Coordinates of C-alpha atoms in Angstrom, one line a residue:
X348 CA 118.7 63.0 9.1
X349 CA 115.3 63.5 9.7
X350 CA 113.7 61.2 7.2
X351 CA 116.6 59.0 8.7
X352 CA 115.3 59.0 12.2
X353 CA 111.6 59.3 10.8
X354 CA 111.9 55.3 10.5
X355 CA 112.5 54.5 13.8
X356 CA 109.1 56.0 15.1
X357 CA 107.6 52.5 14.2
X358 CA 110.1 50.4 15.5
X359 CA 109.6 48.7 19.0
X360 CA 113.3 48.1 19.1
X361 CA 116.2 50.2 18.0
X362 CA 119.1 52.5 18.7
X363 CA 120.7 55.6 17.9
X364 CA 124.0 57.0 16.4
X365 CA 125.8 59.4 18.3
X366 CA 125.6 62.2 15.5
X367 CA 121.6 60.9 16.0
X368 CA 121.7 61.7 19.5
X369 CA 123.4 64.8 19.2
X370 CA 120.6 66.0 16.1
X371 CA 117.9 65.6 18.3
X372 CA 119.6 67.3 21.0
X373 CA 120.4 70.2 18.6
X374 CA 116.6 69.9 17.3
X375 CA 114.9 69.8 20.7
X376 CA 113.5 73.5 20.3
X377 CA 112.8 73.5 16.1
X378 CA 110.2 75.7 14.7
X379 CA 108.4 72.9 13.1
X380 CA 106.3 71.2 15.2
X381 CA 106.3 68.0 13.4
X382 CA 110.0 67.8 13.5
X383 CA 110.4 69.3 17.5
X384 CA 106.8 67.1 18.3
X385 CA 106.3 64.1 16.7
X386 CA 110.3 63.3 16.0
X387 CA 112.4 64.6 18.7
X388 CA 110.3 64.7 21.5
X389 CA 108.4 61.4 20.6
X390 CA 112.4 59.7 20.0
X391 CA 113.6 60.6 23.2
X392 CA 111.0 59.5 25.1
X393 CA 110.8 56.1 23.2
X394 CA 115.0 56.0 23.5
X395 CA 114.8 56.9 27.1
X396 CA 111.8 54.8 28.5
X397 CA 113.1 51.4 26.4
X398 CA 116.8 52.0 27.0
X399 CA 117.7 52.8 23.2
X400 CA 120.1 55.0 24.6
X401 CA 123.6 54.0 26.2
X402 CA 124.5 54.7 29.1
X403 CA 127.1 57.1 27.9
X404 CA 124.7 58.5 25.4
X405 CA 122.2 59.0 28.4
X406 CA 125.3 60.7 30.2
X407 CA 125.5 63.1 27.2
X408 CA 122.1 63.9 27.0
X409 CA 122.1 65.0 30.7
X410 CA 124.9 66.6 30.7
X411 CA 123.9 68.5 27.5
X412 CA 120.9 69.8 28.9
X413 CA 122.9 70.5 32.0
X414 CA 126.0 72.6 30.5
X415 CA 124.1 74.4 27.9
X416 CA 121.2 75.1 30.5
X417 CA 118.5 74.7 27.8
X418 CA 115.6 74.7 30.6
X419 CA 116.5 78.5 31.0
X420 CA 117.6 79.5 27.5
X421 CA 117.3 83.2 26.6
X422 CA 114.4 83.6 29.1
X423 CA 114.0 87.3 28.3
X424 CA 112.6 86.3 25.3
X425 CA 109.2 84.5 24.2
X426 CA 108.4 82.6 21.3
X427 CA 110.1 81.2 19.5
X428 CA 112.7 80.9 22.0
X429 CA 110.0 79.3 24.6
X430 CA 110.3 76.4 22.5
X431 CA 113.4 75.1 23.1
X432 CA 112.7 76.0 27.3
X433 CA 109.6 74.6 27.1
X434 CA 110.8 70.9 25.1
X435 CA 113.9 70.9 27.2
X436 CA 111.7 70.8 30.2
X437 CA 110.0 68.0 29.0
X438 CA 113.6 66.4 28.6
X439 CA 114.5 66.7 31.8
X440 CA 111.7 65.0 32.7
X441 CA 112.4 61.5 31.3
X442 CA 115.7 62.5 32.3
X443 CA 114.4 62.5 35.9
X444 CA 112.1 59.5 35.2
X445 CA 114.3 57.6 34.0
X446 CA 117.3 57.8 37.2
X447 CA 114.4 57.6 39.8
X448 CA 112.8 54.1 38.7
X449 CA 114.0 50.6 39.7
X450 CA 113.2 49.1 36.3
X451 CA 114.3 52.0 33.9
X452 CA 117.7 50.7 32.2
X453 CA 119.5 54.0 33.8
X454 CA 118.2 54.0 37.1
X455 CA 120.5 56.2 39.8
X456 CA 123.2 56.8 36.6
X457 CA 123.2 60.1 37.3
X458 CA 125.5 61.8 39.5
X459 CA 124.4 63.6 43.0
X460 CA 125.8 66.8 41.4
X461 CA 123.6 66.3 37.9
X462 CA 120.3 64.9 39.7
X463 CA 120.5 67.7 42.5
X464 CA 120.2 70.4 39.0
X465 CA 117.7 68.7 38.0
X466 CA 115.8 69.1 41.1
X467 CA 116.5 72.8 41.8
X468 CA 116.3 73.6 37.8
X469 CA 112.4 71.6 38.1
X470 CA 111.4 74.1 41.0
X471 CA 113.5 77.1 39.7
X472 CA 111.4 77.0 36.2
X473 CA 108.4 78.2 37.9
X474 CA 110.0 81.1 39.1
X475 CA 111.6 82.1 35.7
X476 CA 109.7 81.3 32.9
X477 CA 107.1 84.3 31.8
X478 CA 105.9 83.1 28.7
X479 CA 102.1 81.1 29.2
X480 CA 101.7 80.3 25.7
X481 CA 99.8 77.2 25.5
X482 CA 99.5 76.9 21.8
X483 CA 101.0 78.8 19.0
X484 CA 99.2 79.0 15.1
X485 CA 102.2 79.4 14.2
X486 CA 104.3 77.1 16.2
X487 CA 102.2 74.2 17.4
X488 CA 102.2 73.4 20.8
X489 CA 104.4 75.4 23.3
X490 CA 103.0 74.3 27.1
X491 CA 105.5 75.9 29.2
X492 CA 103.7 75.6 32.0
X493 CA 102.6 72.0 31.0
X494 CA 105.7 71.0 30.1
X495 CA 107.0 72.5 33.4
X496 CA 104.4 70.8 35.5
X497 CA 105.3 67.3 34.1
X498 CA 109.2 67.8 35.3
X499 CA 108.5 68.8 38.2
X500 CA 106.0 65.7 39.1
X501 CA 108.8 63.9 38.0
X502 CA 110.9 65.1 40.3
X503 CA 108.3 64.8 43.1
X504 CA 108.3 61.1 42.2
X505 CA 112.2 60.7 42.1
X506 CA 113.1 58.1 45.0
X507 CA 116.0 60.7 45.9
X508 CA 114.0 63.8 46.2
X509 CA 114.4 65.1 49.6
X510 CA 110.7 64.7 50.8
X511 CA 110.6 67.5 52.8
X512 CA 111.1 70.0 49.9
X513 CA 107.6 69.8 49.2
X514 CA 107.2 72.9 50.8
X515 CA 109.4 74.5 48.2
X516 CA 107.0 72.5 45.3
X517 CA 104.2 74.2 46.7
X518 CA 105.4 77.4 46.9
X519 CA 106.7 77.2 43.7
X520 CA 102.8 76.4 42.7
X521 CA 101.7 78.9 44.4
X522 CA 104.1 81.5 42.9
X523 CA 102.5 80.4 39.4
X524 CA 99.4 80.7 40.8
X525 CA 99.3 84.0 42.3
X526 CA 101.2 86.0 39.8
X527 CA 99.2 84.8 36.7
X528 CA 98.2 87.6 34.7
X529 CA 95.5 85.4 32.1
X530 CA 93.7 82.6 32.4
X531 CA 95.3 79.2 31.6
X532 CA 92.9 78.0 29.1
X533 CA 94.9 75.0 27.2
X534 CA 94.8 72.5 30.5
X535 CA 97.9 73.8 32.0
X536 CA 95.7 74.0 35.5
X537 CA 95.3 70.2 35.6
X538 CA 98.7 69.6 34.4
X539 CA 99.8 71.4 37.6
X540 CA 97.5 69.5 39.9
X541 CA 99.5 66.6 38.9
X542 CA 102.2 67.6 41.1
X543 CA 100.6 67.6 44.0
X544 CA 98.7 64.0 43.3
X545 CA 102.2 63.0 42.5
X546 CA 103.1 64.1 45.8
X547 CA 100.3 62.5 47.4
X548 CA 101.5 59.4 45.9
X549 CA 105.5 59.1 46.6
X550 CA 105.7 61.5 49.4
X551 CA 105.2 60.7 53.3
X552 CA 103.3 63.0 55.4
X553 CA 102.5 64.9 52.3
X554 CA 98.5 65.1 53.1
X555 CA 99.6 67.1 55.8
X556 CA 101.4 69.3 54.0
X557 CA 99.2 70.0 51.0
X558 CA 96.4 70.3 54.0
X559 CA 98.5 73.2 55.9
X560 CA 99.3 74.4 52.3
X561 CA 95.6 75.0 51.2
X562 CA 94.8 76.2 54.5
X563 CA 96.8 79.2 54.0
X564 CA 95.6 80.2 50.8
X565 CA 93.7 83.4 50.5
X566 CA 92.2 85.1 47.2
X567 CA 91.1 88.6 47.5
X568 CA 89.1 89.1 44.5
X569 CA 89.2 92.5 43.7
X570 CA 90.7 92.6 39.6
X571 CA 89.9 90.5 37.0
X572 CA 93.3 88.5 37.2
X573 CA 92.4 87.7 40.9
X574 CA 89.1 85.9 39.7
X575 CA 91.6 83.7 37.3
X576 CA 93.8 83.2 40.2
X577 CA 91.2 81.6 41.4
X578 CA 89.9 80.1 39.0
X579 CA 93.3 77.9 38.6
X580 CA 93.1 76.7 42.3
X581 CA 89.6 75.7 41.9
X582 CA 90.4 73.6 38.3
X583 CA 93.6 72.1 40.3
X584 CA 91.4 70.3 43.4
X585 CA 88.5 69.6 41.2
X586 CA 91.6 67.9 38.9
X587 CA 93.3 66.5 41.8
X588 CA 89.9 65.1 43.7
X589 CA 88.3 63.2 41.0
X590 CA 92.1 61.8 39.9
X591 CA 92.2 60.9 43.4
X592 CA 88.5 58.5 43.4
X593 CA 90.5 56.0 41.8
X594 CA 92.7 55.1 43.8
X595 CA 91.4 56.3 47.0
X596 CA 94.5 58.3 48.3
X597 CA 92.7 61.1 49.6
X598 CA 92.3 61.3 53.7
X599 CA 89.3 62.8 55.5
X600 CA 90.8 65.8 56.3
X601 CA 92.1 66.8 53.4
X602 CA 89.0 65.3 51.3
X603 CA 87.1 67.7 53.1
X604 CA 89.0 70.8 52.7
X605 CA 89.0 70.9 49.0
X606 CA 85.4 69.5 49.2
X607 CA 84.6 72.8 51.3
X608 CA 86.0 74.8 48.3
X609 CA 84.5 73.1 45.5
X610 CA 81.1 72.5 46.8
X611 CA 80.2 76.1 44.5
X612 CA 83.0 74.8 41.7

């Protein structure tokens, strides 16, 4: 199966089997990183982006993810087990993607009970997951965090995401923020700050928000871990401001409050 598959990573156009779909599902946590990588991972998100999926294979995919509550799999334990919370994650995302844009070949296919898990499963993640492993000798990439912070901009974006549950985003932010015993160091920070120029983005009034949000903030620095507490915040605004030049979406307000925090960045 995998040398089967392996050919369609150079095709523009293709499809899959269902006993394809339901290998990759199985797969979407292996051991190997070139298989869980650069075949199941790199599949889905070709199948799911270009429609190589049908509908009711999209429908299974979901609701795979959904009944088998991969996101959250055995979350007592770390690696290797991360691996298939982590990927999942990551699957949920294109899941999210794909029902929340106009042009995407599935758009609103999911059902209010399956998009509304995603959304509460996207913010819930933060909460749960323990494991910061970035990257693994053994294992290749593992990004949790990363991989947690790209769902959940997703889910920021979605066109159905109640807007005013940004404060739960945040706080879900901020719960990663201040309970971090080590420093990120494999870009997890900026990966995060994503979520918030997502928000910035798609949702209305969210300046404000973020703007009260920061506002609030405070970062005794007393133990080391407090110093990479704040370290994160710091490497999410300078992340966030200079994504932000491009397309000009910061206001003056809030321009200046991170300005007023990174001026000794």
């Amino acid at each position: 199966m995998k040398d089967q598959l392996s050919l369609k990573l150079n095709n523009k156009e293709f499809s899959f089997s269902n006993e394809e779909t339901h290998w990759l599902l199985t797969n979407i946590g292996n051991e190997n990183p070139e298989i869980r990588d650069y075949l199941v991972f790199s599949l889905f998100a070709q199948g799911i982006r270009t429609g190589g999926f049908t509908e009711e294979q999209f429908r299974l995919i979901s609701e795979t993810t959904i009944s088998k509550n991969l996101i959250f799999y055995q979350l007592n334990n770390h690696l290797p087990e991360t691996l298939t919370r982590s990927f999942s994650a990551l699957l949920n995302g294109l899941i999210i993607e794909a029902d929340g844009k106009t042009d995407s070949p599935y758009y609103h296919l999911l059902n209010e009970k399956n998009r509304e898990y995603f959304f509460e499963s996207a913010i819930a993640y933060f909460y749960k997951e323990t494991d910061t492993c970035g990257f693994s000798e053994e294992y290749g990439w593992v990004h949790g965090f990363a991989h947690g912070a790209d769902f959940l901009s997703q889910v920021v974006a979605h066109d159905l995401f109640p807007k005013e549950r940004l404060v739960e985003v945040l706080e879900a932010v901020q719960f990663v923020m201040f309970n971090l015993e080590s420093p990120f160091i494999e870009g997890e920070d900026r990966r995060i700050a994503h979520i918030l120029y997502s928000s910035l983005s798609k949702v209305e009034n969210s300046q404000e928000v973020i703007y009260e949000w920061i506002s609030g903030l405070d970062f005794p620095l007393i133990e080391n871990k407090d110093f990479y507490r704040l370290a994160m915040f710091e490497n999410m605004l300078a992340s966030l401001y200079f994504h932000s030049l491009e397309t000009d979406i910061l206001e003056k307000d809030l321009k200046e409050l991170m300005l007023s925090y990174l001026k000794n960045y």
